Amino acid sequence: MSKHKLNINKIMWLAIGVALASFPHWQRLPLWIPISHISLLAARLYIPYQFPTLWSQRKGTINIIRLILMFSGVVAVYSSYGSLAGRDVGVALLVLLAGFKIFESDSKRDFYISSYLGYFLVITNFFYTQTIPTASYMMFIIIIMTTGLIVFNDTERQLTTFKRFKLSTTLIIQAIPLLLVLFILFPRINGPLWGIPKDAFTGITGIDDEISPGSISNLAQSNSVAFRVTFEDEIPKKSKLYWRGPILWQTDGLVWTTGEDKTLQEVSKIEFSGKPIRYDVTIEPSNKKWLFGLEMVSKLPDKTYFTPDFQLKTHKPILNRQAFSLTSYSNYRLNNEKSPDLERALVLPESYHPKTRELASKLRDEYKEPALIVKAALNWLKRENFIYTLTPPTPTQDAIDEFLFDSKQGFCEHFATAFAVLMRAAGIPTRIVIGYQGGEINPLGNYLIVRQYDAHAWTEVWLENRGWVRTDPTSIASPIRVNEGINNAMPDALINIPLGLDKNETAYRLWKRMRNTVDMVNYQWSQWVLGYGPERQKLFMKNIGFDSINWKELTLYLFICLGIIVAAITIYIFRKTPKTTEPAKKYYDIFCKKMAKAGVPRKSYEGPVDYAQRISSTRQDLKDEAQYITNLYILIRYCSNNNKLLKLKAAIKSFTPPKIISN
Amino acid sequence: MNMSEKSTVETINTLNIENAVDAISHIILGKEKAIRLALACLIAKGHLLIEDTPGVGKTTLAHTLAKVLGLHYQRIQFTSDLLPADILGVSVYNRDTSKFDFHQGPVFTNVILADEINRATPRTQSALLEAMAEYQVTIESETRDLPEPFFVIATQNPTNQVGTFPLPESQLDRFLMRIELGYPDNSAERELLKGKNRKELLDDVQAALSAKELIQLQKQVSNVHVSDAILDYLQHLLGFSRTSGNYVSGLSPRAGIAILNAAKAWALISSHQHVLPEDIQAVLPSVIGHRLQFIYEVTDKQALQPAEHLIQSVPIP
């Protein structure tokens, strides 16, 4: 052990790779861990080369110090996390100990272990984020790490740094077929492999199962995606896109809530007619058990159920992006029989909204027929020139009365709640539905993006023989909201447009197009990469002709495919090099061709030494290069020394003889 | 470790070979290629046939070779009345012991200089056959081993001269190489004319190699690396000689082995550890010159020797 076997170049590549792999973790770790990590790497790169005698002779002392530091490091991790188990602690320990491992690396074996640690560190980043930028960054680090391995093994220094990098990249690209087979065929299990902490979704915005004036207008500020929809056929008209969410039955005069499920006695009955609409909804994590379907969904996907008031729900909160296949009919008839539940849809808190009640009794006296009353009320809304706005005046006492008779300014929840109160007061069973309305079509990829600002509230009134009928008072007051989407209904709103951009400017259109592209890529990524779970796998296998495949068969096919790929590569390699020195001949032939072009063709029976001599005598300028190439060729072809093959290849590739200048 | 040891041993010996070549070149002027070929032939444990018109230095070369290699040598002047016993030896009745004592003939030596071998009758010529092939002689049903190393360096006059018995093909095949000396070039001839008598110079020649070193060299020949590419080339050469229809008969497997051994020895003399196509090309005319003949019709079309024609017809793989 007089000399350390790992030179600084090799260690440096390893250290850079590991440091880059742990880099995204730094922000998540207590500050002292990344500092220790980097200090250890730096120490390994500095001490042995600056103080070689100290490093080799005081090995024992250094080891003891290292052990003490390592032990105290583990203790410190324990004390700052309070445990030694779990994702965060695991990552912290891994980053810290990877530093120690590299610090002590002094042999081939150490090098390889450190490299594997580095590769594992790369994977751990996916515990936290699985976006495309993360994946690209990780790919880049894998290339760096692989370059490190190549540097380590290229003892003859046959390749330049760039070529090592290139080789590493080529290797990674060559691994893609294996990656695809493993990705597609590896049996999938439900949910992620590791648990996601419950508090992970606290910051998520989304609709709630209650509304009060202002709650949806808050959402209108958020342009984060709620869900995306791919239709099997063409996308229906915007005004038909009502995405049904929670149904609200109870009000205390200000806040509307779902009420308690138990009191709902009714058995849902629904009849469909018309053409079915088939589509896939990919919902973003919401930490809620709701699924949004077009009104009305006819068939339940797996792991979902209908509430009695026909809300689509999942059994478990949606914690990661999930896709569901749904079928809906836009013509339907819901619960057209009388039931005790209708009573609940008439309840209003006592002594609230006197003005509204007054209007309601007027309407009831005048029209009698519920259907006519509804129509009259909607006409009244239209006549009164209500203003659809995000920033209505704040109500002082009775929100409904003030909205209907004073300010006449409001957002969809104002319209929905006011209309529901008016209807109930007029004796017509009414409930409020919250969900999303409309969505933005991404022409790239032809799918619909529904964002949080598409959140909407509307009402359902119950009419005899017709059941629950959707009535959207907002669509009466501001038809543009429903027909063209919220962006066009709110020309003055800040929503959705970056500062300084006008809606009619080219820059805005460009920005919108860019946003669409980014969203499309993200959508495909989540659909086909992150969202490739058991269902999608099953679907995919079905598409390529494997009906109802189980995991055993999948594993079998997986190994068959891997076997075929490996066999194909093996055959290719053996075909390519039938004899070990054959490639040298190939390169030498290229050299001869180049020389022939330069004016000195080789005779078929001319040996390499003779040829080189002839070149030397006719072309003095090429003497050295020709001699060098010939020597390499002879070493490989006639001494069976294959180590030099890459050198020969490089020399011949860079050999460009100038044409002889005739005088 | 092994590799480096081997190479140091080799450098010593190839240095000695250079010394030998130098020493011989002092006597035989301007014939370095022939000298090297002759040395290669001996290192490859082959017998050497020197063919040329009288007076170009065949015998002198044979003498010098024997002396420079530091070997015992016997010269036999072949004549038409030479008998096999004159070469192998005879048993003579000893009256004192009442037994036949065997008197060794000149064949029991390291080097035999068989001068003008084609002047002897075929019967006598064939007496050398067993000695050359088996390194042993059988006289009166008793087999006796010859000393090691054992070479026959034979000289012969062109067969169209008067008073010659052409060597049978079987015996020609026993010679690894047949070399020709040819007339010296102008400067060499001038030097020759100005210089001392060759016979006197020959007396001063010192051995450049010991017998032991020579044996070691012979062993090293088998260590010379032969790559698959070289074997391919050799097989292509053999194949062409057999299938092209240009030659009376193709080269035999023995000829193939001879070419390879000679090429290995040539590589060793040229101080590389591996055989190159050039090594094969260098020895090929000498090794197959006496084994390969054009079919009559081809001869007038080609101004080339058969071996050269063969070399130029076969591309190096």
Short mmCIF file of C-alpha atoms in Angstrom, two decimals, chain A residues 174-175 177-179 181-182 558-575:
data_model
loop_
_atom_site.label_atom_id
_atom_site.label_comp_id
_atom_site.label_asym_id
_atom_site.label_seq_id
_atom_site.Cartn_x
_atom_site.Cartn_y
_atom_site.Cartn_z
CA GLN A 174 -28.52 1.37 -25.84
CA ALA A 175 -30.20 0.42 -22.58
CA PRO A 177 -34.98 -1.14 -25.27
CA LEU A 178 -34.42 -2.98 -21.99
CA LEU A 179 -35.86 -0.04 -20.11
CA VAL A 181 -39.54 -3.78 -21.85
CA LEU A 182 -39.07 -3.55 -18.11
CA LEU A 558 -41.01 -9.90 -19.43
CA PHE A 559 -38.30 -12.52 -19.23
CA ILE A 560 -38.99 -13.75 -22.73
CA CYS A 561 -38.61 -10.22 -24.09
CA LEU A 562 -35.46 -9.59 -22.07
CA GLY A 563 -34.09 -12.90 -23.28
CA ILE A 564 -34.83 -12.03 -26.88
CA ILE A 565 -33.19 -8.63 -26.57
CA VAL A 566 -30.10 -10.00 -24.85
CA ALA A 567 -29.87 -12.83 -27.39
CA ALA A 568 -30.24 -10.37 -30.26
CA ILE A 569 -27.49 -8.17 -28.85
CA THR A 570 -25.28 -11.20 -28.28
CA ILE A 571 -25.80 -12.44 -31.83
CA TYR A 572 -25.17 -8.94 -33.15
CA ILE A 573 -21.93 -8.63 -31.22
CA PHE A 574 -20.70 -12.04 -32.29
CA ARG A 575 -21.69 -11.41 -35.89
#
